[in-house]
Short mmCIF file of C-alpha atoms in Angstrom, two decimals:
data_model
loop_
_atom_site.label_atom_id
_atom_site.label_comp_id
_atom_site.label_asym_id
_atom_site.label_seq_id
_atom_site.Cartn_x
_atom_site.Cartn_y
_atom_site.Cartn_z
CA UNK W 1100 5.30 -11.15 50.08
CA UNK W 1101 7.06 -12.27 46.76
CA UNK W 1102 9.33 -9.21 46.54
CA UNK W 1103 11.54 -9.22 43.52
CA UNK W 1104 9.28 -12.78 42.69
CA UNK W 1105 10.44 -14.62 44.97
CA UNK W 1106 14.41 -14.11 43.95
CA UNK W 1107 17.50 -12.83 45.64
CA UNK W 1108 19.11 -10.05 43.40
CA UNK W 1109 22.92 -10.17 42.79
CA UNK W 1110 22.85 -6.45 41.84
CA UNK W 1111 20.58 -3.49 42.65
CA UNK W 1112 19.59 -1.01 39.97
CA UNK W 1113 17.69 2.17 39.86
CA UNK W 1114 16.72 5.20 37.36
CA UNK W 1115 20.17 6.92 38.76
CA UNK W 1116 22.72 5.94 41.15
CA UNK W 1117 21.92 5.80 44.77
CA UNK W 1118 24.29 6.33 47.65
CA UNK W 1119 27.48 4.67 46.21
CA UNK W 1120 26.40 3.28 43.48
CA UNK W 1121 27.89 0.26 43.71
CA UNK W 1122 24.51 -2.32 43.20
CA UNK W 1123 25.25 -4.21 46.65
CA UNK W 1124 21.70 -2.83 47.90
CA UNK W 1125 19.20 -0.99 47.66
CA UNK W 1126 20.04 1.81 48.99
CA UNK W 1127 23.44 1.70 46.97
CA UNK W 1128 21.69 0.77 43.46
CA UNK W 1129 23.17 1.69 40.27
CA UNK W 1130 21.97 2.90 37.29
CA UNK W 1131 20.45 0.72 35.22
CA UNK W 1132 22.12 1.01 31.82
CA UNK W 1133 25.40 0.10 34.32
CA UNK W 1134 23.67 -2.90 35.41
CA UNK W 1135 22.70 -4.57 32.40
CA UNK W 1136 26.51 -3.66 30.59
CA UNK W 1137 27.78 -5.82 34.22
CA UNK W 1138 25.55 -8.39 34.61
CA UNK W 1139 26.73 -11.88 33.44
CA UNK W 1140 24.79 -15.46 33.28
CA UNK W 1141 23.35 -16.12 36.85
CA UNK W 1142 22.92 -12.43 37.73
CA UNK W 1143 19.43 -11.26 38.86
CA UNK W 1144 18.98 -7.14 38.09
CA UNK W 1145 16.84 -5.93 41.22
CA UNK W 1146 15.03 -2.71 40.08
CA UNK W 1147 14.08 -0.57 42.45
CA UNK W 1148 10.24 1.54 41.74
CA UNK W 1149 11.00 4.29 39.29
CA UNK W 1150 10.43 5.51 36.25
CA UNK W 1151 13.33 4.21 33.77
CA UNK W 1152 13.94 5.86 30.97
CA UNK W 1153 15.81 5.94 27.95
CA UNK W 1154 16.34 7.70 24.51
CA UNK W 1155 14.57 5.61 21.30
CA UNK W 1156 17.68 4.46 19.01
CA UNK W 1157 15.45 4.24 16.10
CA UNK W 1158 16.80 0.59 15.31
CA UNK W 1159 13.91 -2.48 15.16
CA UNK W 1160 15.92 -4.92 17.04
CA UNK W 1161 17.92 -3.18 19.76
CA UNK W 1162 15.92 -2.51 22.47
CA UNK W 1163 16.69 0.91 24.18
CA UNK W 1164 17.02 -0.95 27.61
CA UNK W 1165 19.32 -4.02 26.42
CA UNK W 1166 21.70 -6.40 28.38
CA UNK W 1167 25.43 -6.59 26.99
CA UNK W 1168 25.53 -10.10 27.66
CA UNK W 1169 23.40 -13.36 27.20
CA UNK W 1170 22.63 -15.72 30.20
CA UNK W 1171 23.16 -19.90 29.76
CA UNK W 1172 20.26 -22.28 29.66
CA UNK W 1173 21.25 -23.22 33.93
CA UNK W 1174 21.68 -19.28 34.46
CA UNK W 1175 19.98 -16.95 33.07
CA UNK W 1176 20.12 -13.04 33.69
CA UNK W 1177 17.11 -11.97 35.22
CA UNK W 1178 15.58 -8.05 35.17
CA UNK W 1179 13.30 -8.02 38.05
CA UNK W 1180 10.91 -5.55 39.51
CA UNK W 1181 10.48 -5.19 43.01
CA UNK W 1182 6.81 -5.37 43.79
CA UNK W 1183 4.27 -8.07 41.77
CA UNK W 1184 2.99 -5.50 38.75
CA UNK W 1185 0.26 -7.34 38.26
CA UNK W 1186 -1.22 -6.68 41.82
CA UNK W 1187 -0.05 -2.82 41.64
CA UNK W 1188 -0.20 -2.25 37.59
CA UNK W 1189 -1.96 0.94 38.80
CA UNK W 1190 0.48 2.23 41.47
CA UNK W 1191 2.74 4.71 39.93
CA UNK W 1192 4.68 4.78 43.49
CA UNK W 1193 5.61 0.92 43.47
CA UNK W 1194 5.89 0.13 40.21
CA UNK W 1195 8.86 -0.07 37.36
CA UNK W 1196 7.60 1.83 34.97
CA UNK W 1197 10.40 1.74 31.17
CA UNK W 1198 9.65 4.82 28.53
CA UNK W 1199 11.64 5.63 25.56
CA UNK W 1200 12.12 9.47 24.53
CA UNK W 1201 12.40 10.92 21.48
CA UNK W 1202 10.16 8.33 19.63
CA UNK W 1203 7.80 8.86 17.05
CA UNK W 1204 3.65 9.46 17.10
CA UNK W 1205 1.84 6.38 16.11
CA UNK W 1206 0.85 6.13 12.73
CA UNK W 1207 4.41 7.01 11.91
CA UNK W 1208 6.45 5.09 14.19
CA UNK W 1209 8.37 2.71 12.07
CA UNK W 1210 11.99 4.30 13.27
CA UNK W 1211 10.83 3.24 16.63
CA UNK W 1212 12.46 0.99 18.70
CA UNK W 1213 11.32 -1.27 21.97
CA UNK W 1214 11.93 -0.41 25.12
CA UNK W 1215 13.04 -3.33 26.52
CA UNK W 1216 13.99 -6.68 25.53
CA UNK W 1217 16.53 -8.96 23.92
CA UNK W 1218 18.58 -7.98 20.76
CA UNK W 1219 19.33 -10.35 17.87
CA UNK W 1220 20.96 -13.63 18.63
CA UNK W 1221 20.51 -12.84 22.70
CA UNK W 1222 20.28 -16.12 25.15
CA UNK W 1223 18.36 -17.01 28.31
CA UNK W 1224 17.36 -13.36 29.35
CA UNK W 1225 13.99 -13.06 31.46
CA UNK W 1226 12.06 -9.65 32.26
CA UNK W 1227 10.14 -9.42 35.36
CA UNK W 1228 7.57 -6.96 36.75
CA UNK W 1229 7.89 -4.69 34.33
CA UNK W 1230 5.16 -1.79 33.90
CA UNK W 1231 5.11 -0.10 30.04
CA UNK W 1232 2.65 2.31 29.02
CA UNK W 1233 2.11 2.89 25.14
CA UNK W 1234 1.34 6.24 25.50
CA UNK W 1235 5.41 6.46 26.62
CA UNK W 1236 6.47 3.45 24.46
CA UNK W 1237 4.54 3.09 21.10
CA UNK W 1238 5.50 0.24 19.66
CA UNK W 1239 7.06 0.49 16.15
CA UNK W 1240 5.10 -1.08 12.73
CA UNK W 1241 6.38 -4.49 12.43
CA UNK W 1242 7.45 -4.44 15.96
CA UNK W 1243 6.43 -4.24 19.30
CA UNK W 1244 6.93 -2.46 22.91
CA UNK W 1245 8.62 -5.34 24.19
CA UNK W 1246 10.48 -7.68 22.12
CA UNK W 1247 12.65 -10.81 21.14
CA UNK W 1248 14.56 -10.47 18.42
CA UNK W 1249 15.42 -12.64 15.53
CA UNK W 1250 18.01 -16.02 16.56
CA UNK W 1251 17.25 -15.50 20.61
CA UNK W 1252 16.56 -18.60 22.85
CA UNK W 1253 15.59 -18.95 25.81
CA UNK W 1254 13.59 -15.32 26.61
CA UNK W 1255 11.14 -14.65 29.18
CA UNK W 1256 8.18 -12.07 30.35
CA UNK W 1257 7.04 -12.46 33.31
CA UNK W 1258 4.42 -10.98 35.40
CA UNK W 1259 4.37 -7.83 33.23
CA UNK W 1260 2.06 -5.40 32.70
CA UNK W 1261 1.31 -3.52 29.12
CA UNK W 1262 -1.02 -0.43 29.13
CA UNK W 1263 -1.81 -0.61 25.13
CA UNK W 1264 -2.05 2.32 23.13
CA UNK W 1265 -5.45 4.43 23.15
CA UNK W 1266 -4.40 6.40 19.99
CA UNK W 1267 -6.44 6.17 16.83
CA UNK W 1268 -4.21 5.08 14.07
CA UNK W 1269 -4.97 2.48 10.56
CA UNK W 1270 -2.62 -0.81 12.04
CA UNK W 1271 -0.98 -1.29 8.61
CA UNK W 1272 1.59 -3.41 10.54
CA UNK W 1273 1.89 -5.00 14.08
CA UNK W 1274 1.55 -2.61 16.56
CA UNK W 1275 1.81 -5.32 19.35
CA UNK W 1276 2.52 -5.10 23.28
CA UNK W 1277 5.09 -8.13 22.42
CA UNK W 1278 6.32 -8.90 19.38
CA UNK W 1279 9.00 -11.98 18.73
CA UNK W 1280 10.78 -13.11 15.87
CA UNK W 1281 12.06 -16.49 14.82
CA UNK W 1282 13.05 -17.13 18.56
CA UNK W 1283 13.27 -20.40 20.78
CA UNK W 1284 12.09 -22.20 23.79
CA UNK W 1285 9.82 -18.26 23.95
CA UNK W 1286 7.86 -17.85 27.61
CA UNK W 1287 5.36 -15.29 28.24
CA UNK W 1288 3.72 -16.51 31.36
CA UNK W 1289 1.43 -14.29 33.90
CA UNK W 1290 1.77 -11.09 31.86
CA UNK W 1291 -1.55 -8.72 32.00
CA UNK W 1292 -2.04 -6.47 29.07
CA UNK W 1293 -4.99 -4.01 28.69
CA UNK W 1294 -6.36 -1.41 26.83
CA UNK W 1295 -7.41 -0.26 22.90
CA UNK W 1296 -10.45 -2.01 22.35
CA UNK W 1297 -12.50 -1.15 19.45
CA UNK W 1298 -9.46 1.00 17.81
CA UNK W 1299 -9.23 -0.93 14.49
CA UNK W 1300 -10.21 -4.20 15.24
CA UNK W 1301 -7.56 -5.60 14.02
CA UNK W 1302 -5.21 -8.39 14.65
CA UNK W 1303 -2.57 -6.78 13.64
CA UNK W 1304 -2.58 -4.51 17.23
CA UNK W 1305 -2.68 -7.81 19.28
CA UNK W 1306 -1.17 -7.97 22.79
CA UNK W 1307 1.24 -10.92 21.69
CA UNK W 1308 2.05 -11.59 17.95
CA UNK W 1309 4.79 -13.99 17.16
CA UNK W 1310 6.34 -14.80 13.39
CA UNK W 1311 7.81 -18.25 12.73
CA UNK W 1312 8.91 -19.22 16.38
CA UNK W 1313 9.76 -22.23 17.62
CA UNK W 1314 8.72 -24.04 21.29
CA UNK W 1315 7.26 -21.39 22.65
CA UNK W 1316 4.78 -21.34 25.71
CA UNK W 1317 2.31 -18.67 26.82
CA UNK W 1318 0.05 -19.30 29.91
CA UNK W 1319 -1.68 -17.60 32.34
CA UNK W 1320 -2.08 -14.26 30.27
CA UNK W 1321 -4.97 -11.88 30.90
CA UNK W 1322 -5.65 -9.44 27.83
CA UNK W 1323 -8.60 -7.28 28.44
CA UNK W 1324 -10.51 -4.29 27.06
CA UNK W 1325 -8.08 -5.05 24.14
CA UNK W 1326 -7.81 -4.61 20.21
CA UNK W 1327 -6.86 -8.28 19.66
CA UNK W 1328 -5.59 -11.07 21.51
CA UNK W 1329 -2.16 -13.57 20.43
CA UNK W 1330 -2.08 -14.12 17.31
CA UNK W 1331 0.29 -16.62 15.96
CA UNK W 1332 2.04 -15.81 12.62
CA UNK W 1333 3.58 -18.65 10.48
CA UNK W 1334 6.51 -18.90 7.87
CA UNK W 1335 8.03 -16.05 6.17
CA UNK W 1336 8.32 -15.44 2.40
CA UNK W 1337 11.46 -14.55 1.56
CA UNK W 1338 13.46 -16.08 3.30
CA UNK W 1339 11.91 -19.62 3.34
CA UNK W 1340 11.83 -19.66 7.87
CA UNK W 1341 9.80 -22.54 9.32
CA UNK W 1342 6.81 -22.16 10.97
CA UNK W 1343 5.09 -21.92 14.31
CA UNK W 1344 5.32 -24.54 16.86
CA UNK W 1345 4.25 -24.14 20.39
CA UNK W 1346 1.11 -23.67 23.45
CA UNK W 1347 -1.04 -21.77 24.54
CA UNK W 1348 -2.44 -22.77 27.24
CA UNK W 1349 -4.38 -21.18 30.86
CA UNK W 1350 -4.95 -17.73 28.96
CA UNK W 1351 -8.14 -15.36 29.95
CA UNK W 1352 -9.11 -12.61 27.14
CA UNK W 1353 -11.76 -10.48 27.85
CA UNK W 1354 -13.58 -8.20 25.39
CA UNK W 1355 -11.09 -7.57 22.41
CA UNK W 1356 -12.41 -6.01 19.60
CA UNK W 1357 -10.84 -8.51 16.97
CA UNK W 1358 -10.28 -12.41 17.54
CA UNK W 1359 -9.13 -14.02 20.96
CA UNK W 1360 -6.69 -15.85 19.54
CA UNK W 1361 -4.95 -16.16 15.79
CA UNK W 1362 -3.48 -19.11 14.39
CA UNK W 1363 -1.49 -18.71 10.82
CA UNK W 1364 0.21 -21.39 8.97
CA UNK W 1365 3.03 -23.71 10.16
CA UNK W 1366 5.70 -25.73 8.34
CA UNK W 1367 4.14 -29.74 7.07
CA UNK W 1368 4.55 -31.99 10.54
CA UNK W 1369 3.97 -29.33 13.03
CA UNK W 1370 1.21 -27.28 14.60
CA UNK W 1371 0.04 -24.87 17.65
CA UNK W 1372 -1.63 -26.62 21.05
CA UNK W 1373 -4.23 -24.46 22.66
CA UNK W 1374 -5.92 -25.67 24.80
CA UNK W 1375 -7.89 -24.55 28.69
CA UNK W 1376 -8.13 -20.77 27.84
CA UNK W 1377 -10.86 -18.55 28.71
CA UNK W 1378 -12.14 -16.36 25.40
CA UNK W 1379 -14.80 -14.33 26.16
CA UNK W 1380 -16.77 -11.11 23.98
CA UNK W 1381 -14.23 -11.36 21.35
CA UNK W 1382 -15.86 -9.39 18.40
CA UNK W 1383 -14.57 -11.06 15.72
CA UNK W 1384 -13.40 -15.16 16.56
CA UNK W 1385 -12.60 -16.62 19.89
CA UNK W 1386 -10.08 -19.23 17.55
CA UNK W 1387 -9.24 -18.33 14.12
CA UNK W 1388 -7.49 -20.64 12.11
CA UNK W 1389 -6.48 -18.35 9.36
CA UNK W 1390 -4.33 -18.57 5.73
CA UNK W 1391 -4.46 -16.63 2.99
CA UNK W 1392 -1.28 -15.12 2.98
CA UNK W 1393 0.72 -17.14 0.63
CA UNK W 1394 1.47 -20.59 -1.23
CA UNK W 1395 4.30 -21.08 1.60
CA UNK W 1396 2.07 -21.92 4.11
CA UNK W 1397 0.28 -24.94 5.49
CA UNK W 1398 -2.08 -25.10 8.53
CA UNK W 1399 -2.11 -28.73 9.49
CA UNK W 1400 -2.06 -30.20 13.59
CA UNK W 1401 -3.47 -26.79 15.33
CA UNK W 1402 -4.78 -28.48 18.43
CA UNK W 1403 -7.88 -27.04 20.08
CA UNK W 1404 -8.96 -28.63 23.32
CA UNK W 1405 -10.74 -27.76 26.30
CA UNK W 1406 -11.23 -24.07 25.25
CA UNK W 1407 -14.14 -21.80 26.62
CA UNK W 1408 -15.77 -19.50 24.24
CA UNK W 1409 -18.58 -17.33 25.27
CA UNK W 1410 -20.29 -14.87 23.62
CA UNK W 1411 -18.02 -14.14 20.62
CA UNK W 1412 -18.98 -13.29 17.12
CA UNK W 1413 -17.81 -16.66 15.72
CA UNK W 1414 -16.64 -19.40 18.04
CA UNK W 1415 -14.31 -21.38 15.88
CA UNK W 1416 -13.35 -19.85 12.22
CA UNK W 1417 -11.43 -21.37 9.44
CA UNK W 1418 -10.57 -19.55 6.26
CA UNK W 1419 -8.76 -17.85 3.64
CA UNK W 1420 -7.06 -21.45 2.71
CA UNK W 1421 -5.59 -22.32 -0.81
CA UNK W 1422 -2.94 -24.93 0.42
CA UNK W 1423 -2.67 -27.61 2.34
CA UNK W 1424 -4.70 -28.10 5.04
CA UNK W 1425 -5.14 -31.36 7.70
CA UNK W 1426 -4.96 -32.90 11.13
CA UNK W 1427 -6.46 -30.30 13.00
CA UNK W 1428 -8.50 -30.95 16.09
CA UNK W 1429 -11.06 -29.21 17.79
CA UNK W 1430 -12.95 -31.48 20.62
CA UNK W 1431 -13.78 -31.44 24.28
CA UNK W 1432 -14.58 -27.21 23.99
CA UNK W 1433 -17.65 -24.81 25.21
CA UNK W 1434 -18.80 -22.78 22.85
CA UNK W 1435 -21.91 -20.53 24.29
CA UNK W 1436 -23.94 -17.70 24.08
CA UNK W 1437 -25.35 -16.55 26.99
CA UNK W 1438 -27.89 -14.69 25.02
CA UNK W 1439 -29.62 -15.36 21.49
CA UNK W 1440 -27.93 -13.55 18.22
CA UNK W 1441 -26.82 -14.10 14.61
CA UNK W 1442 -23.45 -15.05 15.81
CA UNK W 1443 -22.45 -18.74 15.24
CA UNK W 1444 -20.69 -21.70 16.87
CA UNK W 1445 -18.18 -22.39 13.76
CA UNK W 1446 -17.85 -21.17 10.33
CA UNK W 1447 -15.71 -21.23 7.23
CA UNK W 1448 -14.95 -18.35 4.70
CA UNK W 1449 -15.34 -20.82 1.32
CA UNK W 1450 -16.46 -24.24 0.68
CA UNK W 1451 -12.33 -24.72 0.32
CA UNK W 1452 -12.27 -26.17 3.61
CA UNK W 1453 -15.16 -28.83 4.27
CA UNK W 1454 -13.28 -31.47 2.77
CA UNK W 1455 -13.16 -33.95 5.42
CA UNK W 1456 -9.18 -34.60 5.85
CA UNK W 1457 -8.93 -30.88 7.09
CA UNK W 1458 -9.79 -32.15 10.63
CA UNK W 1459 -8.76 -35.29 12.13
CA UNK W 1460 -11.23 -34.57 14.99
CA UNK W 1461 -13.76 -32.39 15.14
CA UNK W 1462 -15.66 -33.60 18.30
CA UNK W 1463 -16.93 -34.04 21.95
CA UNK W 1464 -17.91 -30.10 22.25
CA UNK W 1465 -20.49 -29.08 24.05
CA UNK W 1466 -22.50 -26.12 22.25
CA UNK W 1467 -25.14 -23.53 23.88
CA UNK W 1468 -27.20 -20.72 22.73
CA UNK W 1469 -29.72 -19.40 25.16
CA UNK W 1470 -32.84 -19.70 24.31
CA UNK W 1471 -32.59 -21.18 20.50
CA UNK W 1472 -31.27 -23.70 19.00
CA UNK W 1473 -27.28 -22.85 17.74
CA UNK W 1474 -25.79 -21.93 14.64
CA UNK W 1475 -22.88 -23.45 12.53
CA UNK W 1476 -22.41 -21.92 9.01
CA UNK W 1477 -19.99 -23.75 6.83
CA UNK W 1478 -19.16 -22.23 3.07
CA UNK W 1479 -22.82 -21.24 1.44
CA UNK W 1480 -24.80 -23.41 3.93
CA UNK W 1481 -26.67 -22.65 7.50
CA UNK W 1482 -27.07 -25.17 9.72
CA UNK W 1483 -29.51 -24.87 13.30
CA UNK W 1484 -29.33 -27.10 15.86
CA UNK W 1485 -27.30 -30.54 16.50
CA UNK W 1486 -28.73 -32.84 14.91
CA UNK W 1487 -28.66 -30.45 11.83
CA UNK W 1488 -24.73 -29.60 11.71
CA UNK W 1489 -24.02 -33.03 12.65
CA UNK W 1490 -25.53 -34.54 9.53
CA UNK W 1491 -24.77 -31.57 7.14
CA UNK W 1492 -21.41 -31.60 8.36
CA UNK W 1493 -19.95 -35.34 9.33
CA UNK W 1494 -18.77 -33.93 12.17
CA UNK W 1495 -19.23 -33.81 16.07
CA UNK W 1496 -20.94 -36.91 16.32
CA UNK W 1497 -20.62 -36.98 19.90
CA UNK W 1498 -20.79 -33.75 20.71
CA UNK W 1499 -24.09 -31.91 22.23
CA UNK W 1500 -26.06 -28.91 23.03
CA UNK W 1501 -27.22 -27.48 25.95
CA UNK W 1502 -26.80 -25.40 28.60
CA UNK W 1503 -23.12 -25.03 29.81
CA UNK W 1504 -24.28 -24.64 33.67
CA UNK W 1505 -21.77 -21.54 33.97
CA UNK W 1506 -21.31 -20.19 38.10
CA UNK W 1507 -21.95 -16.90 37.32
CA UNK W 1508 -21.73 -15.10 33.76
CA UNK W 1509 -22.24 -11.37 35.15
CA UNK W 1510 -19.56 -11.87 37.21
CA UNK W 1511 -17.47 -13.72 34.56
CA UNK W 1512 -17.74 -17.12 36.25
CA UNK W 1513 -17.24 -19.38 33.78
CA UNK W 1514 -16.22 -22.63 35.92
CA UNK W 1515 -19.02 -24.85 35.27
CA UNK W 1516 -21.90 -26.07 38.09
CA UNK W 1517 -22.65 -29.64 37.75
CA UNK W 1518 -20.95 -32.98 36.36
CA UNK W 1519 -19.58 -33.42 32.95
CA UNK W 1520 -18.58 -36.30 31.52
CA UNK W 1521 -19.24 -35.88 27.77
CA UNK W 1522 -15.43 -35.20 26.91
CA UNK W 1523 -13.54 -37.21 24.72
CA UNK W 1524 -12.01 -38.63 28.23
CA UNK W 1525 -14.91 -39.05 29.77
CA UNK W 1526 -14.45 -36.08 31.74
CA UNK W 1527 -15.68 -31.87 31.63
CA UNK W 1528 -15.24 -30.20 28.72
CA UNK W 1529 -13.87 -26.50 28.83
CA UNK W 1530 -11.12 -24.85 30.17
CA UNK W 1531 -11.84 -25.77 33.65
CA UNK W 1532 -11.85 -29.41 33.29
CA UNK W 1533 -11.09 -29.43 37.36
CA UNK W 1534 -13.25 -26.41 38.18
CA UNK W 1535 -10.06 -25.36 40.40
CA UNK W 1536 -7.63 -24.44 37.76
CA UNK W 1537 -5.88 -20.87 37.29
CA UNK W 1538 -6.88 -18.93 34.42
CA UNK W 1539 -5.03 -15.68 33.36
CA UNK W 1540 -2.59 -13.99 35.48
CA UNK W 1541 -3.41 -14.27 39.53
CA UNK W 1542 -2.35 -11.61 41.31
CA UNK W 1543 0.69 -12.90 44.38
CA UNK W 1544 0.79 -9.50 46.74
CA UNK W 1545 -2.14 -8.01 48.33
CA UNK W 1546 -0.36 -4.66 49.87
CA UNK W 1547 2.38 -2.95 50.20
CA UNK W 1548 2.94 -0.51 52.24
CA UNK W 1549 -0.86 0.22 53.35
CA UNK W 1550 -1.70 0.42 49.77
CA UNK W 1551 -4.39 -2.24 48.55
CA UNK W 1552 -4.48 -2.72 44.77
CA UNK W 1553 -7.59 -2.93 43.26
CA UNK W 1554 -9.50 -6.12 43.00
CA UNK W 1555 -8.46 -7.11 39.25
CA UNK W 1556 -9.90 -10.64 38.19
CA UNK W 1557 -12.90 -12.29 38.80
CA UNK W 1558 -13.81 -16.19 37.77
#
């Protein structure tokens, strides 16, 4: 078993000291707040299962768990979990469970803080198996449970688990599982959030929601039963930040009641990669490409390859533009529904955006709607079937319709029976391009201590 994932921890820690306190084990752990004031670059934090808890400091970017000092780029300082969270999310016995207390009620919770995370200007930190319930840790407007802050580098979640909140409340700002800030070389990798669908439906409660950050990767995410999924903010107003640069790649989201995933505007010369995740019943878009928000921003070089996107209200959606716009790329994805409806394969909110220089490629997609012929809707004008949308359109010349040949959709197979070779490679399109690939968190453990988690992902 991949106790502590797989690492050796340099100190112990626990809700209160244990036997002398002194970190060298287990059963000598010290408190945590202890821990993270003593642990230096190369330290790994070992937390034993607990319930860790500590009192909200009503600041936005200091976490109420927070490290004294920052790791290096060769040694980080590592907060680790015993057991794999994502295997026993639901195991209040083995799990690592952070709350804040004295914290605010949703709806009101802008003197919030997050419970765990890195500060301002913090360096190579990584959080692992961590378990947070909103109901203990609502995360602040403009904020999030878990954060990283403005000028980090370098920050990691791993493998953690977010329980989102289930209370009704009007999302006027980002009520997000993780929320980060102008940070660098960001990873969020095998993290499992869950929870709050059909609240709002609203982006603006997404697991993951980022503003102007820079190299950042998130793979192998699950969010299910959700409000929203990642949604990827641009540049700032005031001050003039850059924009968004990063991936997203290997992600599953399941039933959200907003879009899978959000793209905003980046700075001229850059863009956001997504490409093999799994989007399926999102309400609202699997991909938005969005704008709107003002004259500072551009959305030029989003990336969109070798998506799946079943059953969601729109497939692909661009929108809200009035600047610059160009380079994108959407080719080599599935876009299906499993069952005939009014909902489309692509649309645009204004004729804006069907000048032809807003995508470089717009290709190689395979397109399915059972039982009909599919649906692309682009500013005032409806287009059915292939051959329609491709000459209304210019676009996806080479791309086709029919059925996507998925394993098993009631089961949420979506690896694909069959060959495929209509890609822009010559090869499958959709996320599972090998039909072996990972996609969303997997879980490592399979008991502990007679317990057996229960069976989380399918497909």
């Amino acid at each position: 078993m991949a106790f502590y994932d797989g690492l050796t921890p340099t100190i112990y820690a626990a809700p209160t000291d244990q036997g002398s306190g002194d970190g060298s084990s287990e059963a000598n752990a010290m408190d945590l707040p202890t821990a993270m004031v003593n642990a230096t670059a190369g330290d790994i934090v070992g937390l034993v299962p607990g319930v860790y808890t500590a009192v909200n400091n009503n600041t936005r970017w200091t976490p109420a768990f927070k490290f004294t000092n920052s790791g290096t780029s060769g040694n980080p300082i590592i907060l680790v979990g015993k057991y794999d969270h994502i295997a026993y999310y639901a195991d209040t016995v083995n799990r690592c469970e952070f709350r804040t207390s004295g914290y605010s009620a949703l709806g009101t919770a802008s003197s919030n803080c997050a419970v765990l995370g890195a500060d301002q200007n913090q360096n190579y930190l990584q959080f692992r198996n961590i378990f947070v319930d909103s109901v203990y840790v609502p995360p602040r407007a403009a904020g999030g449970s878990l954060v990283a802050s403005g000028g980090s580098t370098g920050i990691r979640f791993r493998r953690c688990v977010v329980k989102l909140t289930e209370e009704v409340a009007t999302p006027s700002d980002n009520y997000n599982a993780i929320f980060a800030e102008d940070t660098t070389d960001l990873i969020i990798d095998n993290c499992y959030f869950y929870g709050g669908y059909g609240l709002s439906a609203n982006r603006n409660w997404s697991a993951i929601t980022t503003y102007y950050c820079h190299n950042f990767l998130f793979e192998n995410n699950t969010v299910e039963n959700a409000n929203s999924g990642i949604f990827i903010k641009g540049l700032m107003i005031d001050p003039p930040y850059t924009g968004s640069t990063g991936t997203l790649r290997y992600n599953k989201i399941l039933d959200v009641s907003d879009d899978g995933i959000t793209m905003l505007g980046v700075e001229p010369g850059t863009g956001v990669t997504a490409y093999q995740n799994l989007i399926v019943r999102a309400a609202s878009f699997g991909i938005r490409v969005h704008g709107g928000l003002n004259s500072n921003y551009s959305y030029q070089n989003h990336v969109m390859h070798h998506n799946t996107l079943v059953d969601c209200g729109v497939g692909l959606g661009m929108g809200d533009f009035t600047n610059v716009q160009a380079s994108n790329e959407f080719r080599d994805n599935v876009v299906a529904l499993t069952t005939s409806s009014s909902n489309k394969m692509y649309t645009t909110d204004g004729t804006n955006v069907t000048a032809a220089g807003f995508f470089a490629t717009m290709d190689y997609n395979l397109y399915s709607e059972s039982g009909v012929s599919a649906q692309w809707s682009q500013g005032a004008s409806t287009y059915t079937g292939i051959a329609d949308w491709r000459t209304g359109s210019s676009r996806d010349t080479n791309a086709t319709e029919e059925a996507p040949g998925f394993t098993n959709t009631a089961t949420d197979d979506y690896t694909r029976m069959g060959s495929d070779t209509g890609s822009s490679t010559g090869g499958r399109r959709g996320c599972y391009i090998t039909n072996t690939e990972t996609i969303g968190a997997s879980v490592l453990e399979t008991s502990v201590a007679g317990y057996q988690p229960p069976i989380l992902f399918v497909g």
